[in-house]
Amino acid sequence: MSELGVGRPTKRRAGSAVGGLPVADSRPVLDGDAVLGSRCTVCRYPTAQQHLPWCPVCYGATEPARFARTGKTWSSTVVAIPVGTRRPPFGLAYVDLDDGPRVLAHLDEPAVLALGTRLEITGTDDGDLVATTEVQ
Ligand SMILES: [Zn+2]
């Protein structure tokens, strides 16, 4: 009797964080006062990923770009279950950066924010962006 799938490669591989094979980390990178990414040289579409081989919209060439750390809340939630090493409750928000792409960030305090609330990316925690509400 053979065991189905044993020894065969799978699409889902454990990342290096849990002792598996190294996999690409697609999370946005914060560098000082900017979020690093790429911008299309043809249609100007911004992405929060670096070194993209081509634009996801028009297949044009991309160039490295630096985006502002500030933006507006597109959506937010409070997570009530443990995820990885994170313990609930913790807040997550999608932030539309002022001159760039939409990025996912952890909130410094668990809260559901009004749409359009101003946020600032203030740092990273275990590789994830951390955002706080901008002081007016
Ligand atoms: Zn493009």
mmCIF file of C-alpha atoms and ligand atoms in Angstrom:
data_model
loop_
_atom_site.group_PDB
_atom_site.id
_atom_site.type_symbol
_atom_site.label_atom_id
_atom_site.label_comp_id
_atom_site.label_asym_id
_atom_site.label_seq_id
_atom_site.Cartn_x
_atom_site.Cartn_y
_atom_site.Cartn_z
ATOM 1 C CA MET A 1 0.000 0.000 0.000
ATOM 2 C CA SER A 2 1.407 3.393 -0.991
ATOM 3 C CA GLU A 3 0.753 6.602 0.825
ATOM 4 C CA LEU A 4 -0.596 9.192 -1.510
ATOM 5 C CA GLY A 5 1.578 12.270 -1.850
ATOM 6 C CA VAL A 6 4.484 11.093 0.312
ATOM 7 C CA GLY A 7 7.794 12.402 -0.994
ATOM 8 C CA ARG A 8 6.172 14.612 -3.585
ATOM 9 C CA PRO A 9 6.765 18.342 -3.651
ATOM 10 C CA THR A 10 3.879 20.425 -2.435
ATOM 11 C CA LYS A 11 2.935 23.978 -3.230
ATOM 12 C CA ARG A 12 2.812 24.855 0.439
ATOM 13 C CA ARG A 13 6.273 24.875 1.971
ATOM 14 C CA ALA A 14 7.081 25.818 5.501
ATOM 15 C CA GLY A 15 9.140 29.008 5.567
ATOM 16 C CA SER A 16 12.519 29.447 7.200
ATOM 17 C CA ALA A 17 10.818 31.017 10.235
ATOM 18 C CA VAL A 18 9.494 27.571 11.218
ATOM 19 C CA GLY A 19 12.520 25.548 10.146
ATOM 20 C CA GLY A 20 11.551 24.891 6.553
ATOM 21 C CA LEU A 21 12.946 25.984 3.253
ATOM 22 C CA PRO A 22 13.671 29.675 2.683
ATOM 23 C CA VAL A 23 10.844 31.335 0.798
ATOM 24 C CA ALA A 24 10.525 34.836 -0.567
ATOM 25 C CA ASP A 25 9.214 37.350 1.973
ATOM 26 C CA SER A 26 6.713 39.548 0.166
ATOM 27 C CA ARG A 27 6.106 41.900 3.093
ATOM 28 C CA PRO A 28 6.813 45.596 2.535
ATOM 29 C CA VAL A 29 10.201 46.854 3.734
ATOM 30 C CA LEU A 30 10.597 50.032 5.781
ATOM 31 C CA ASP A 31 13.819 51.969 5.182
ATOM 32 C CA GLY A 32 14.156 55.022 7.379
ATOM 33 C CA ASP A 33 11.525 57.503 6.262
ATOM 34 C CA ALA A 34 10.171 55.473 3.355
ATOM 35 C CA VAL A 35 8.431 52.257 2.418
ATOM 36 C CA LEU A 36 10.379 50.553 -0.364
ATOM 37 C CA GLY A 37 8.725 49.276 -3.497
ATOM 38 C CA SER A 38 8.536 49.580 -7.244
ATOM 39 C CA ARG A 39 6.811 51.883 -9.686
ATOM 40 C CA CYS A 40 5.995 51.181 -13.315
ATOM 41 C CA THR A 41 7.965 53.335 -15.754
ATOM 42 C CA VAL A 42 5.066 53.232 -18.231
ATOM 43 C CA CYS A 43 1.755 53.570 -16.325
ATOM 44 C CA ARG A 44 3.264 54.688 -12.941
ATOM 45 C CA TYR A 45 1.422 51.913 -11.019
ATOM 46 C CA PRO A 46 2.964 51.609 -7.520
ATOM 47 C CA THR A 47 3.604 48.325 -5.672
ATOM 48 C CA ALA A 48 5.071 47.664 -2.241
ATOM 49 C CA GLN A 49 7.254 44.853 -3.593
ATOM 50 C CA GLN A 50 10.846 45.401 -4.638
ATOM 51 C CA HIS A 51 12.540 44.013 -7.732
ATOM 52 C CA LEU A 52 9.391 43.143 -9.648
ATOM 53 C CA PRO A 53 10.360 41.873 -13.111
ATOM 54 C CA TRP A 54 7.430 43.695 -14.736
ATOM 55 C CA CYS A 55 4.397 45.803 -13.919
ATOM 56 C CA PRO A 56 1.390 43.724 -12.755
ATOM 57 C CA VAL A 57 -0.945 46.054 -14.679
ATOM 58 C CA CYS A 58 0.683 46.729 -18.071
ATOM 59 C CA TYR A 59 3.798 44.474 -18.075
ATOM 60 C CA GLY A 60 5.997 47.550 -18.469
ATOM 61 C CA ALA A 61 9.413 47.872 -16.860
ATOM 62 C CA THR A 62 9.565 48.831 -13.178
ATOM 63 C CA GLU A 63 12.003 50.975 -11.238
ATOM 64 C CA PRO A 64 12.781 51.079 -7.494
ATOM 65 C CA ALA A 65 10.616 53.554 -5.606
ATOM 66 C CA ARG A 66 10.354 55.049 -2.131
ATOM 67 C CA PHE A 67 6.905 55.836 -0.760
ATOM 68 C CA ALA A 68 5.707 58.055 2.086
ATOM 69 C CA ARG A 69 5.118 56.468 5.491
ATOM 70 C CA THR A 70 1.793 58.271 5.857
ATOM 71 C CA GLY A 71 -1.593 57.426 4.441
ATOM 72 C CA LYS A 72 -5.274 56.795 4.960
ATOM 73 C CA THR A 73 -7.049 53.769 6.403
ATOM 74 C CA TRP A 74 -8.731 51.720 3.681
ATOM 75 C CA SER A 75 -9.986 49.068 6.120
ATOM 76 C CA SER A 76 -9.200 47.835 9.615
ATOM 77 C CA THR A 77 -10.131 45.091 12.045
ATOM 78 C CA VAL A 78 -9.380 43.659 15.462
ATOM 79 C CA VAL A 79 -8.160 40.047 15.342
ATOM 80 C CA ALA A 80 -9.565 37.922 18.169
ATOM 81 C CA ILE A 81 -7.642 34.669 17.594
ATOM 82 C CA PRO A 82 -3.942 33.879 18.035
ATOM 83 C CA VAL A 83 -1.956 33.998 14.772
ATOM 84 C CA GLY A 84 1.580 32.659 14.861
ATOM 85 C CA THR A 85 3.286 34.172 17.896
ATOM 86 C CA ARG A 86 0.782 37.034 18.125
ATOM 87 C CA ARG A 87 -1.767 36.977 20.901
ATOM 88 C CA PRO A 88 -5.209 38.542 20.590
ATOM 89 C CA PRO A 89 -6.518 41.079 20.498
ATOM 90 C CA PHE A 90 -4.448 42.944 17.911
ATOM 91 C CA GLY A 91 -5.369 45.413 15.225
ATOM 92 C CA LEU A 92 -4.698 45.249 11.511
ATOM 93 C CA ALA A 93 -5.253 47.929 8.906
ATOM 94 C CA TYR A 94 -4.817 48.349 5.199
ATOM 95 C CA VAL A 95 -3.204 51.720 4.599
ATOM 96 C CA ASP A 96 -3.362 53.559 1.278
ATOM 97 C CA LEU A 97 -0.002 55.340 1.319
ATOM 98 C CA ASP A 98 -0.229 58.975 0.212
ATOM 99 C CA ASP A 99 1.896 58.536 -2.908
ATOM 100 C CA GLY A 100 1.949 54.800 -3.258
ATOM 101 C CA PRO A 101 0.430 51.380 -2.852
ATOM 102 C CA ARG A 102 -1.892 49.839 -0.274
ATOM 103 C CA VAL A 103 -0.010 48.024 2.499
ATOM 104 C CA LEU A 104 -1.053 45.868 5.457
ATOM 105 C CA ALA A 105 0.097 47.107 8.857
ATOM 106 C CA HIS A 106 -0.317 46.102 12.469
ATOM 107 C CA LEU A 107 -1.873 48.811 14.625
ATOM 108 C CA ASP A 108 -0.094 49.845 17.809
ATOM 109 C CA GLU A 109 -3.404 49.441 19.659
ATOM 110 C CA PRO A 110 -6.291 47.091 18.820
ATOM 111 C CA ALA A 111 -9.032 49.255 17.339
ATOM 112 C CA VAL A 112 -11.367 49.467 14.400
ATOM 113 C CA LEU A 113 -10.635 52.806 12.739
ATOM 114 C CA ALA A 114 -12.963 54.987 10.721
ATOM 115 C CA LEU A 115 -12.313 54.784 6.999
ATOM 116 C CA GLY A 116 -9.900 57.487 5.944
ATOM 117 C CA THR A 117 -8.280 57.799 9.379
ATOM 118 C CA ARG A 118 -4.754 59.166 8.948
ATOM 119 C CA LEU A 119 -2.046 56.640 9.829
ATOM 120 C CA GLU A 120 1.723 56.731 9.947
ATOM 121 C CA ILE A 121 3.997 53.724 9.588
ATOM 122 C CA THR A 122 6.246 54.032 12.634
ATOM 123 C CA GLY A 123 8.332 50.885 12.471
ATOM 124 C CA THR A 124 8.296 47.133 12.145
ATOM 125 C CA ASP A 125 7.560 44.270 14.509
ATOM 126 C CA ASP A 126 8.927 40.857 13.548
ATOM 127 C CA GLY A 127 9.050 42.028 9.939
ATOM 128 C CA ASP A 128 5.504 43.406 9.827
ATOM 129 C CA LEU A 129 4.815 47.115 9.402
ATOM 130 C CA VAL A 130 3.442 48.878 12.487
ATOM 131 C CA ALA A 131 1.170 51.898 12.148
ATOM 132 C CA THR A 132 -0.149 54.448 14.587
ATOM 133 C CA THR A 133 -2.825 57.080 14.171
ATOM 134 C CA GLU A 134 -1.241 60.310 13.013
ATOM 135 C CA VAL A 135 -1.259 63.145 15.516
ATOM 136 C CA GLN A 136 -3.180 66.015 13.970
HETATM 137 ZN ZN ZN B 1 2.447 49.622 -15.714
#
